[in-house]
Short mmCIF file of C-alpha atoms and ligand atoms in Angstrom, two decimals:
data_model
loop_
_atom_site.label_atom_id
_atom_site.label_comp_id
_atom_site.label_asym_id
_atom_site.label_seq_id
_atom_site.Cartn_x
_atom_site.Cartn_y
_atom_site.Cartn_z
CA UNK A 1434 77.73 60.97 100.43
CA UNK A 1435 75.33 62.14 103.11
CA UNK A 1436 76.28 64.64 105.74
CA UNK A 1437 77.35 62.54 108.74
CA UNK A 1438 74.19 60.71 109.83
CA UNK A 1439 75.92 57.64 111.26
CA UNK A 1440 73.69 57.27 114.31
CA UNK A 1441 70.50 58.48 112.70
CA UNK A 1442 68.03 55.99 111.27
CA UNK A 1443 65.92 58.29 109.20
CA UNK A 1444 66.91 60.57 106.36
CA UNK A 1445 66.72 64.24 107.12
CA UNK A 1446 63.29 65.81 106.61
CA UNK A 1447 63.18 68.07 103.58
CA UNK A 1448 62.26 71.08 105.64
CA UNK A 1449 65.24 70.50 107.93
CA UNK A 1450 67.55 70.16 104.96
CA UNK A 1451 66.34 73.44 103.54
CA UNK A 1452 66.52 75.15 106.91
CA UNK A 1453 70.02 74.03 107.82
CA UNK A 1454 71.78 74.14 104.45
CA UNK A 1455 74.29 76.92 103.98
CA UNK A 1456 75.67 75.88 100.61
CA UNK A 1457 73.76 78.67 98.84
CA UNK A 1458 76.16 81.18 100.38
CA UNK A 1459 79.09 79.38 102.00
CA UNK A 1460 80.18 78.17 98.56
CA UNK A 1461 82.05 81.43 98.61
CA UNK A 1462 84.47 79.77 101.03
CA UNK A 1463 85.35 77.06 98.49
CA UNK A 1464 88.84 78.29 97.55
CA UNK A 1465 89.78 78.63 101.22
CA UNK A 1466 88.29 75.25 102.08
CA UNK A 1467 90.36 73.58 99.38
CA UNK A 1468 93.50 75.42 100.37
CA UNK A 1469 92.96 74.40 104.00
CA UNK A 1470 92.23 70.77 103.11
CA UNK A 1471 95.34 70.53 100.96
CA UNK A 1472 97.53 71.82 103.79
CA UNK A 1473 95.83 69.42 106.22
CA UNK A 1474 96.31 66.40 103.89
CA UNK A 1475 99.98 67.27 103.35
CA UNK A 1476 100.49 67.47 107.08
CA UNK A 1477 98.70 64.14 107.69
CA UNK A 1478 101.02 62.48 105.15
CA UNK A 1479 104.12 64.18 106.51
CA UNK A 1480 103.28 62.96 110.03
CA UNK A 1481 102.61 59.40 108.81
CA UNK A 1482 98.94 59.61 109.82
CA UNK A 1483 98.02 58.74 106.22
CA UNK A 1484 100.42 57.26 103.65
CA UNK A 1485 102.31 59.47 101.20
CA UNK A 1486 100.35 57.89 98.32
CA UNK A 1487 97.04 58.62 100.03
CA UNK A 1488 98.19 62.17 100.68
CA UNK A 1489 99.08 62.64 97.03
CA UNK A 1490 95.74 61.29 95.80
CA UNK A 1491 93.81 63.49 98.16
CA UNK A 1492 95.79 66.59 97.22
CA UNK A 1493 95.42 65.89 93.50
CA UNK A 1494 91.69 65.30 93.93
CA UNK A 1495 91.32 68.57 95.83
CA UNK A 1496 93.27 70.43 93.15
CA UNK A 1497 90.97 68.99 90.48
CA UNK A 1498 87.94 70.15 92.45
CA UNK A 1499 89.50 73.58 92.79
CA UNK A 1500 89.72 73.75 89.02
CA UNK A 1501 86.11 72.59 88.60
CA UNK A 1502 84.95 75.30 90.97
CA UNK A 1503 87.02 77.99 89.28
CA UNK A 1504 85.65 76.92 85.88
CA UNK A 1505 82.07 77.00 87.19
CA UNK A 1506 81.68 73.28 86.56
CA UNK A 1507 81.10 72.19 90.13
CA UNK A 1508 77.61 71.02 91.07
CA UNK A 1509 76.62 72.29 94.50
CA UNK A 1510 74.10 70.07 96.26
CA UNK A 1511 71.81 71.26 99.00
CA UNK A 1512 71.48 67.77 100.47
CA UNK A 1513 75.21 67.99 101.23
CA UNK A 1514 74.49 70.92 103.52
CA UNK A 1515 77.55 73.10 103.32
CA UNK A 1516 80.68 73.73 101.31
CA UNK A 1517 82.79 71.37 103.43
CA UNK A 1518 80.61 68.31 102.81
CA UNK A 1519 80.07 69.27 99.18
CA UNK A 1520 83.80 69.25 98.53
CA UNK A 1521 84.41 66.07 100.47
CA UNK A 1522 81.52 64.41 98.61
CA UNK A 1523 82.98 65.33 95.27
CA UNK A 1524 86.39 64.13 96.42
CA UNK A 1525 84.89 60.71 97.10
CA UNK A 1526 83.40 60.64 93.59
CA UNK A 1527 86.79 61.47 92.14
CA UNK A 1528 89.20 59.34 94.19
CA UNK A 1529 87.00 56.82 95.99
CA UNK A 1530 87.04 55.76 99.63
CA UNK A 1531 90.46 57.19 100.40
CA UNK A 1532 88.69 60.56 100.38
CA UNK A 1533 87.30 59.52 103.76
CA UNK A 1534 90.80 59.86 105.25
CA UNK A 1535 90.91 63.62 104.67
CA UNK A 1536 88.73 64.31 107.68
CA UNK A 1537 91.10 62.44 110.02
CA UNK A 1538 92.00 64.66 112.98
CA UNK A 1539 89.64 67.36 111.83
CA UNK A 1540 86.13 68.56 112.53
CA UNK A 1541 83.99 70.93 110.53
CA UNK A 1542 84.22 73.14 113.58
CA UNK A 1543 87.92 73.85 113.23
CA UNK A 1544 87.58 73.62 109.44
CA UNK A 1545 84.97 76.37 109.18
CA UNK A 1546 86.90 78.53 111.63
CA UNK A 1547 89.94 78.14 109.40
CA UNK A 1548 88.02 78.99 106.23
CA UNK A 1549 86.50 82.08 107.81
CA UNK A 1550 89.91 83.27 108.97
CA UNK A 1551 91.44 82.77 105.55
CA UNK A 1552 88.50 84.65 104.04
CA UNK A 1553 88.79 87.58 106.45
CA UNK A 1554 92.56 87.81 105.93
CA UNK A 1555 91.94 88.16 102.20
CA UNK A 1556 89.13 90.63 102.77
CA UNK A 1557 91.38 92.80 104.94
CA UNK A 1558 94.04 92.92 102.20
CA UNK A 1559 91.41 93.91 99.63
CA UNK A 1560 89.86 96.55 101.86
CA UNK A 1561 93.21 98.11 102.70
CA UNK A 1562 94.05 98.27 98.98
CA UNK A 1563 90.81 100.07 98.28
CA UNK A 1564 91.19 102.44 101.21
CA UNK A 1565 94.55 103.29 99.72
CA UNK A 1566 93.00 104.10 96.33
CA UNK A 1567 90.48 106.42 97.94
CA UNK A 1568 93.27 108.09 99.91
CA UNK A 1569 95.19 108.64 96.67
CA UNK A 1570 92.09 110.26 95.13
CA UNK A 1571 91.60 112.51 98.17
CA UNK A 1572 95.24 113.58 98.20
CA UNK A 1573 95.12 114.21 94.44
CA UNK A 1574 92.22 116.62 94.90
CA UNK A 1575 93.88 118.25 97.92
CA UNK A 1576 96.98 118.80 95.79
CA UNK A 1577 94.87 120.45 93.07
CA UNK A 1578 93.06 122.64 95.61
CA UNK A 1579 95.86 124.00 97.74
CA UNK A 1580 94.69 127.56 97.14
CA UNK A 1581 90.91 127.06 97.07
CA UNK A 1582 89.20 128.68 100.05
CA UNK A 1583 85.74 127.79 101.27
CA UNK A 1584 83.79 128.43 104.46
CA UNK A 1585 84.47 125.92 107.20
CA UNK A 1586 81.23 125.06 108.98
CA UNK A 1587 80.08 124.27 112.48
CA UNK A 1588 76.38 123.47 112.97
CA UNK A 1589 76.29 123.71 109.14
CA UNK A 1590 76.61 127.48 109.63
CA UNK A 1591 79.54 129.30 108.09
CA UNK A 1592 82.30 129.57 110.67
CA UNK A 1593 85.80 130.41 109.51
CA UNK A 1594 87.49 130.24 106.12
CA UNK A 1595 89.57 127.14 105.39
CA UNK A 1596 91.50 125.69 102.48
CA UNK A 1597 89.67 123.00 100.53
CA UNK A 1598 92.86 120.94 100.76
CA UNK A 1599 92.58 121.15 104.56
CA UNK A 1600 88.96 120.04 104.43
CA UNK A 1601 89.83 117.10 102.17
CA UNK A 1602 92.80 116.08 104.28
CA UNK A 1603 90.44 115.70 107.23
CA UNK A 1604 89.01 112.71 105.35
CA UNK A 1605 92.50 111.42 104.72
CA UNK A 1606 93.06 111.28 108.48
CA UNK A 1607 89.85 109.30 108.93
CA UNK A 1608 90.80 106.87 106.16
CA UNK A 1609 94.25 106.40 107.64
CA UNK A 1610 92.78 105.48 111.00
CA UNK A 1611 90.41 103.12 109.19
CA UNK A 1612 93.31 101.38 107.49
CA UNK A 1613 95.03 101.15 110.88
CA UNK A 1614 91.99 99.42 112.34
CA UNK A 1615 92.04 96.79 109.59
CA UNK A 1616 95.77 96.24 110.01
CA UNK A 1617 95.17 95.77 113.71
CA UNK A 1618 92.30 93.36 113.04
CA UNK A 1619 94.64 91.33 110.85
CA UNK A 1620 96.89 90.59 113.85
CA UNK A 1621 94.07 88.79 115.63
CA UNK A 1622 92.67 87.13 112.49
CA UNK A 1623 96.05 85.72 111.55
CA UNK A 1624 95.76 82.71 113.88
CA UNK A 1625 95.48 79.14 112.59
CA UNK A 1626 92.74 77.10 114.34
CA UNK A 1627 93.09 73.69 112.63
CA UNK A 1628 94.04 70.98 115.09
CA UNK A 1629 91.41 72.13 117.57
CA UNK A 1630 89.16 69.32 116.34
CA UNK A 1631 85.53 69.46 117.36
CA UNK A 1632 86.44 71.28 120.58
CA UNK A 1633 89.05 69.49 122.70
CA UNK A 1634 92.07 69.26 120.42
CA UNK A 1635 93.33 66.16 118.62
CA UNK A 1636 94.86 62.85 119.77
CA UNK A 1637 96.92 62.58 116.56
CA UNK A 1638 100.54 63.72 116.33
CA UNK A 1639 99.72 66.81 114.25
CA UNK A 1640 102.18 69.42 113.11
CA UNK A 1641 100.05 72.51 113.51
CA UNK A 1642 102.94 74.86 112.79
CA UNK A 1643 103.46 73.16 109.44
CA UNK A 1644 99.80 73.79 108.51
CA UNK A 1645 100.08 77.38 109.68
CA UNK A 1646 103.16 77.90 107.56
CA UNK A 1647 101.60 76.27 104.50
CA UNK A 1648 98.63 78.63 104.79
CA UNK A 1649 100.59 81.77 105.61
CA UNK A 1650 99.46 82.15 109.23
CA UNK A 1651 101.92 83.60 111.71
CA UNK A 1652 100.72 81.57 114.67
CA UNK A 1653 98.46 78.74 115.82
CA UNK A 1654 95.55 79.12 118.22
CA UNK A 1655 96.34 78.53 121.89
CA UNK A 1656 93.05 77.07 123.11
CA UNK A 1657 90.95 74.60 121.12
CA UNK A 1658 87.68 75.57 122.79
CA UNK A 1659 88.20 79.23 122.02
CA UNK A 1660 89.41 78.49 118.51
CA UNK A 1661 86.28 76.65 117.34
CA UNK A 1662 83.82 79.08 118.85
CA UNK A 1663 85.46 82.48 118.59
CA UNK A 1664 84.21 84.80 115.89
CA UNK A 1665 85.46 88.05 117.30
CA UNK A 1666 87.78 88.45 114.31
CA UNK A 1667 84.61 88.70 112.20
CA UNK A 1668 83.09 91.18 114.61
CA UNK A 1669 86.30 93.16 114.54
CA UNK A 1670 86.27 93.30 110.74
CA UNK A 1671 82.63 94.37 110.86
CA UNK A 1672 83.37 97.03 113.49
CA UNK A 1673 86.23 98.44 111.46
CA UNK A 1674 83.96 98.29 108.40
CA UNK A 1675 81.17 100.09 110.25
CA UNK A 1676 83.50 102.88 111.32
CA UNK A 1677 84.90 103.14 107.79
CA UNK A 1678 81.37 103.24 106.34
CA UNK A 1679 80.46 105.96 108.84
CA UNK A 1680 83.35 108.04 107.47
CA UNK A 1681 82.38 107.28 103.89
CA UNK A 1682 78.81 108.23 104.69
CA UNK A 1683 79.94 111.61 106.01
CA UNK A 1684 81.97 112.17 102.85
CA UNK A 1685 78.97 111.09 100.80
CA UNK A 1686 76.72 113.48 102.70
CA UNK A 1687 79.03 116.37 101.86
CA UNK A 1688 79.13 115.36 98.21
CA UNK A 1689 75.33 115.34 98.18
CA UNK A 1690 75.03 118.71 99.92
CA UNK A 1691 77.79 120.26 97.86
CA UNK A 1692 76.24 119.01 94.61
CA UNK A 1693 73.00 120.86 95.34
CA UNK A 1694 72.28 124.16 93.57
CA UNK A 1695 72.23 125.77 97.01
CA UNK A 1696 75.90 124.94 97.57
CA UNK A 1697 77.23 124.23 94.05
CA UNK A 1698 80.63 123.51 95.55
CA UNK A 1699 81.25 120.36 93.57
CA UNK A 1700 80.23 118.82 90.30
CA UNK A 1701 80.50 115.09 89.93
CA UNK A 1702 81.61 113.82 86.55
CA UNK A 1703 78.59 112.86 84.42
CA UNK A 1704 79.77 109.24 84.36
CA UNK A 1705 79.33 109.09 88.14
CA UNK A 1706 75.82 110.51 88.30
CA UNK A 1707 72.34 109.35 87.37
CA UNK A 1708 69.37 110.96 85.66
CA UNK A 1709 65.70 110.98 86.51
CA UNK A 1710 62.99 108.98 84.77
CA UNK A 1711 60.75 112.03 84.61
CA UNK A 1712 62.76 115.22 85.16
CA UNK A 1713 65.03 115.69 82.16
CA UNK A 1714 67.24 118.27 83.86
CA UNK A 1715 68.36 116.01 86.67
CA UNK A 1716 71.89 115.04 87.51
CA UNK A 1717 71.71 113.12 90.74
CA UNK A 1718 74.47 112.04 93.14
CA UNK A 1719 72.91 108.58 93.64
CA UNK A 1720 76.20 106.87 94.34
CA UNK A 1721 76.79 109.11 97.32
CA UNK A 1722 73.22 108.58 98.53
CA UNK A 1723 73.66 104.83 98.25
CA UNK A 1724 76.97 104.99 100.11
CA UNK A 1725 75.12 106.82 102.88
CA UNK A 1726 72.25 104.33 102.72
CA UNK A 1727 74.38 101.20 102.65
CA UNK A 1728 76.11 102.30 105.84
CA UNK A 1729 72.98 101.20 107.68
CA UNK A 1730 73.17 97.64 106.48
CA UNK A 1731 76.82 97.35 107.46
CA UNK A 1732 75.97 98.55 110.98
CA UNK A 1733 73.15 96.00 110.91
CA UNK A 1734 75.57 93.16 110.21
CA UNK A 1735 77.78 94.25 113.12
CA UNK A 1736 74.86 94.33 115.52
CA UNK A 1737 73.60 90.98 114.17
CA UNK A 1738 77.01 89.36 114.78
CA UNK A 1739 77.33 90.80 118.28
CA UNK A 1740 73.83 89.59 119.10
CA UNK A 1741 74.54 86.20 117.55
CA UNK A 1742 77.50 85.68 119.87
CA UNK A 1743 76.28 87.13 123.12
CA UNK A 1744 74.46 84.11 124.48
CA UNK A 1745 76.55 81.26 123.11
CA UNK A 1746 78.02 78.82 125.62
CA UNK A 1747 81.33 77.22 124.74
CA UNK A 1748 82.03 75.79 122.24
CA UNK A 1749 80.66 75.48 118.72
CA UNK A 1750 76.95 76.09 118.26
CA UNK A 1751 75.17 75.94 114.96
CA UNK A 1752 74.11 79.55 115.44
CA UNK A 1753 77.62 80.35 114.24
CA UNK A 1754 76.64 79.45 110.69
CA UNK A 1755 74.72 82.73 110.73
CA UNK A 1756 77.99 84.66 110.79
CA UNK A 1757 78.64 84.33 107.08
CA UNK A 1758 76.07 86.21 105.04
CA UNK A 1759 76.54 89.37 107.07
CA UNK A 1760 80.30 89.08 106.77
CA UNK A 1761 80.20 88.57 103.00
CA UNK A 1762 77.80 91.44 102.54
CA UNK A 1763 79.91 93.70 104.76
CA UNK A 1764 83.02 93.01 102.70
CA UNK A 1765 81.19 93.50 99.41
CA UNK A 1766 79.40 96.66 100.50
CA UNK A 1767 82.48 98.32 101.96
CA UNK A 1768 84.76 97.42 99.07
CA UNK A 1769 82.26 98.52 96.42
CA UNK A 1770 81.64 101.80 98.26
CA UNK A 1771 85.37 102.50 98.47
CA UNK A 1772 85.77 101.75 94.76
CA UNK A 1773 82.98 104.00 93.58
CA UNK A 1774 83.84 106.89 95.89
CA UNK A 1775 87.51 106.76 94.89
CA UNK A 1776 86.55 107.22 91.24
CA UNK A 1777 83.88 109.83 91.97
CA UNK A 1778 86.30 111.92 94.04
CA UNK A 1779 89.14 111.59 91.54
CA UNK A 1780 86.91 112.82 88.68
CA UNK A 1781 84.95 115.50 90.56
CA UNK A 1782 85.37 119.20 89.84
CA UNK A 1783 85.37 121.57 92.79
CA UNK A 1784 83.94 125.01 92.12
CA UNK A 1785 86.62 127.28 93.56
CA UNK A 1786 84.79 130.46 92.54
CA UNK A 1787 81.57 129.45 94.27
CA UNK A 1788 83.47 128.45 97.39
CA UNK A 1789 85.39 131.73 97.51
CA UNK A 1790 82.12 133.62 97.07
CA UNK A 1791 80.51 131.70 99.93
CA UNK A 1792 83.53 132.46 102.10
CA UNK A 1793 83.13 136.18 101.58
CA UNK A 1794 79.66 136.31 103.13
CA UNK A 1795 78.54 135.06 106.51
CA UNK A 1796 80.86 137.21 108.62
CA UNK A 1797 83.63 134.61 108.48
CA UNK A 1798 86.22 137.11 109.68
CA UNK A 1799 84.43 137.88 112.95
CA UNK A 1800 86.80 135.68 114.97
CA UNK A 1801 89.82 137.33 113.35
CA UNK A 1802 88.46 140.79 114.18
CA UNK A 1803 87.98 139.71 117.80
CA UNK A 1804 91.54 138.33 117.81
CA UNK A 1805 92.73 141.72 116.52
CA UNK A 1806 91.29 143.37 119.62
CA UNK A 1807 92.88 140.71 121.81
CA UNK A 1808 96.26 141.62 120.36
CA UNK A 1809 95.52 145.23 121.39
CA UNK A 1810 95.00 144.07 124.97
CA UNK A 1811 91.21 143.61 125.06
CA UNK A 1812 90.17 140.47 126.99
CA UNK A 1813 88.79 137.89 124.53
CA UNK A 1814 85.31 137.78 126.07
CA UNK A 1815 85.00 141.56 125.77
CA UNK A 1816 86.29 141.45 122.19
CA UNK A 1817 83.70 138.76 121.43
CA UNK A 1818 80.97 141.11 122.69
CA UNK A 1819 82.22 144.06 120.66
CA UNK A 1820 82.42 142.10 117.43
CA UNK A 1821 79.01 140.53 118.08
CA UNK A 1822 77.58 144.07 118.10
CA UNK A 1823 79.48 144.85 114.89
CA UNK A 1824 77.92 141.79 113.26
CA UNK A 1825 74.47 142.96 114.33
CA UNK A 1826 75.16 146.33 112.76
CA UNK A 1827 76.42 144.70 109.55
CA UNK A 1828 73.29 142.55 109.35
CA UNK A 1829 71.11 145.63 109.81
CA UNK A 1830 72.97 147.31 106.96
CA UNK A 1831 72.81 144.25 104.76
CA UNK A 1832 76.60 143.98 104.73
CA UNK A 1833 79.31 141.57 105.78
CA UNK A 1834 81.07 142.55 109.00
CA UNK A 1835 84.31 142.96 107.05
CA UNK A 1836 82.62 145.57 104.84
CA UNK A 1837 81.87 148.02 107.67
CA UNK A 1838 83.87 151.23 107.64
CA UNK A 1839 86.70 151.94 110.08
CA UNK A 1840 84.46 154.63 111.62
CA UNK A 1841 81.83 151.97 112.29
CA UNK A 1842 84.43 149.78 113.97
CA UNK A 1843 85.77 152.65 116.05
CA UNK A 1844 82.30 153.54 117.27
CA UNK A 1845 82.38 150.20 119.11
CA UNK A 1846 86.00 150.26 120.25
CA UNK A 1847 88.71 152.88 120.22
CA UNK A 1848 91.27 150.07 119.91
CA UNK A 1849 90.50 149.64 116.22
CA UNK A 1850 93.12 151.18 113.91
CA UNK A 1851 93.29 151.32 110.12
CA UNK A 1852 95.18 148.02 110.06
CA UNK A 1853 91.97 146.19 111.00
CA UNK A 1854 90.98 146.61 107.38
CA UNK A 1855 93.97 144.43 106.46
CA UNK A 1856 92.14 141.38 107.77
CA UNK A 1857 91.08 139.33 104.78
CA UNK A 1858 89.97 135.81 104.09
CA UNK A 1859 93.53 135.05 102.99
CA UNK A 1860 95.07 136.55 106.11
CA UNK A 1861 92.60 134.64 108.27
CA UNK A 1862 93.59 131.35 106.67
CA UNK A 1863 97.31 132.17 106.74
CA UNK A 1864 97.14 133.09 110.43
CA UNK A 1865 96.18 129.58 111.48
CA UNK A 1866 99.69 128.27 111.13
CA UNK A 1867 99.72 125.88 114.06
CA UNK A 1868 100.45 122.24 113.36
CA UNK A 1869 97.14 120.87 112.13
CA UNK A 1870 95.84 124.32 111.14
CA UNK A 1871 94.54 125.51 107.79
CA UNK A 1872 97.38 127.92 106.90
CA UNK A 1873 98.83 127.16 103.47
CA UNK A 1874 102.21 126.41 105.06
CA UNK A 1875 100.69 123.93 107.53
CA UNK A 1876 98.57 122.31 104.82
CA UNK A 1877 101.57 122.03 102.50
CA UNK A 1878 103.41 120.18 105.27
CA UNK A 1879 100.43 117.91 105.93
CA UNK A 1880 100.12 117.20 102.23
CA UNK A 1881 103.80 116.35 101.89
CA UNK A 1882 103.48 114.09 104.94
CA UNK A 1883 100.39 112.41 103.44
CA UNK A 1884 102.16 111.77 100.16
CA UNK A 1885 105.13 110.29 101.99
CA UNK A 1886 102.82 108.02 103.98
CA UNK A 1887 101.04 106.87 100.81
CA UNK A 1888 104.39 106.06 99.24
CA UNK A 1889 105.00 103.90 102.30
CA UNK A 1890 107.84 106.04 103.64
N1 LIG B 2333 78.19 75.07 108.08
C1 LIG B 2333 78.69 75.07 109.39
C2 LIG B 2333 78.97 76.49 109.90
O1 LIG B 2333 78.99 77.37 109.13
C3 LIG B 2333 79.95 74.30 109.45
C4 LIG B 2333 80.23 73.68 110.76
C5 LIG B 2333 79.24 72.65 111.06
N2 LIG B 2333 79.56 71.98 112.27
C6 LIG B 2333 78.67 71.24 112.89
N3 LIG B 2333 79.05 70.68 113.98
N4 LIG B 2333 77.44 71.10 112.45
O2 LIG B 2333 79.16 76.75 111.05
#
């Protein structure tokens, strides 16, 4: 079987065949293509467009091909261009000319749109499952580190003390929004395009709802021209993937920084690190670096897809074939990154002592000391100025601002009483008891809420 050259007198030039073939990568759509074709054949038979016997032969043939593909026994042929023609070609070998009836009331344009939608629906389910696993790992570590205090940073300068659990739960929030974006994307992917034909719809008495039901779609597309040329569900997956990778890259960046001797806040399990070919002492966080690095290629696929679409007139254009490799790579990259980070986080050891030590230098209580003055009636801006001077003095003495004597404090403001010395890292953390704050009580609530959400409650 040759790919549809009815009006063409010459065989395709070799260079054109090589240039246009997509079988090298769109073979990945095979299971979806077979599933879609089976549903289509059943519907054709049900509607009397083909006979029940023809329907049965086609379905059995397709099932046999499905088994060949699953067993790795299928021969993919470049001269048959893409996965759709490859499968139809094999069907003809298996069941003869009746195979030619499968493509009744169908075009590769609605067929490939269907396959891509089935693929993305599956991908979304897999990605959400993996996001969930990473969330479980993050919550597990937050649970273990409810008491661990570290410096919170702005500008990568020590700012105010926070609980490690609070820091980790920030990532949980990001991952939850990521999952929400994929769930949202599913709504618009879950639309069945078959029946759109090449572009204008079909003159046959199709039962599109039947096909949708067979394939687990909740609705059918409303406009045939849109249905064969729209790929925004792919762009939406890639956008959600890009945002998720951006979050994973930030997490990765912190793992890298925190693994350095300069921080020493975290130690990845040996099984999740790599060595060096020359420096025997090395224990490198390569997985986190690769997660950070791979983020770029996922963004690249998003930009490629947006650019691919931006100049396309209605309806199908062959450019659309270029949507697939980027999509496949996006799914693989995101899912693999989620997998490896989930395990790395779950097995990592956080260095509570080191974190506590880091929190006790860097004048982390300066804001709390200013707030103390505010409670004594000093306007905040004035308090800020007073404590700034105290910090300067502490620096000159080689001390932390919290180590200055009460006399030192009082030299800058008479409002200071002995109780100012009661301000500690623990009291600073505990004071931030607003909803969303780092106080142990607030974090305990957030953690309980997170666990409930993960249990699906
Ligand atoms: N391989 C093609 C693609 O990915 C399938 C659709 C081909 N349709 C066509 N009219 N040439 O888009």
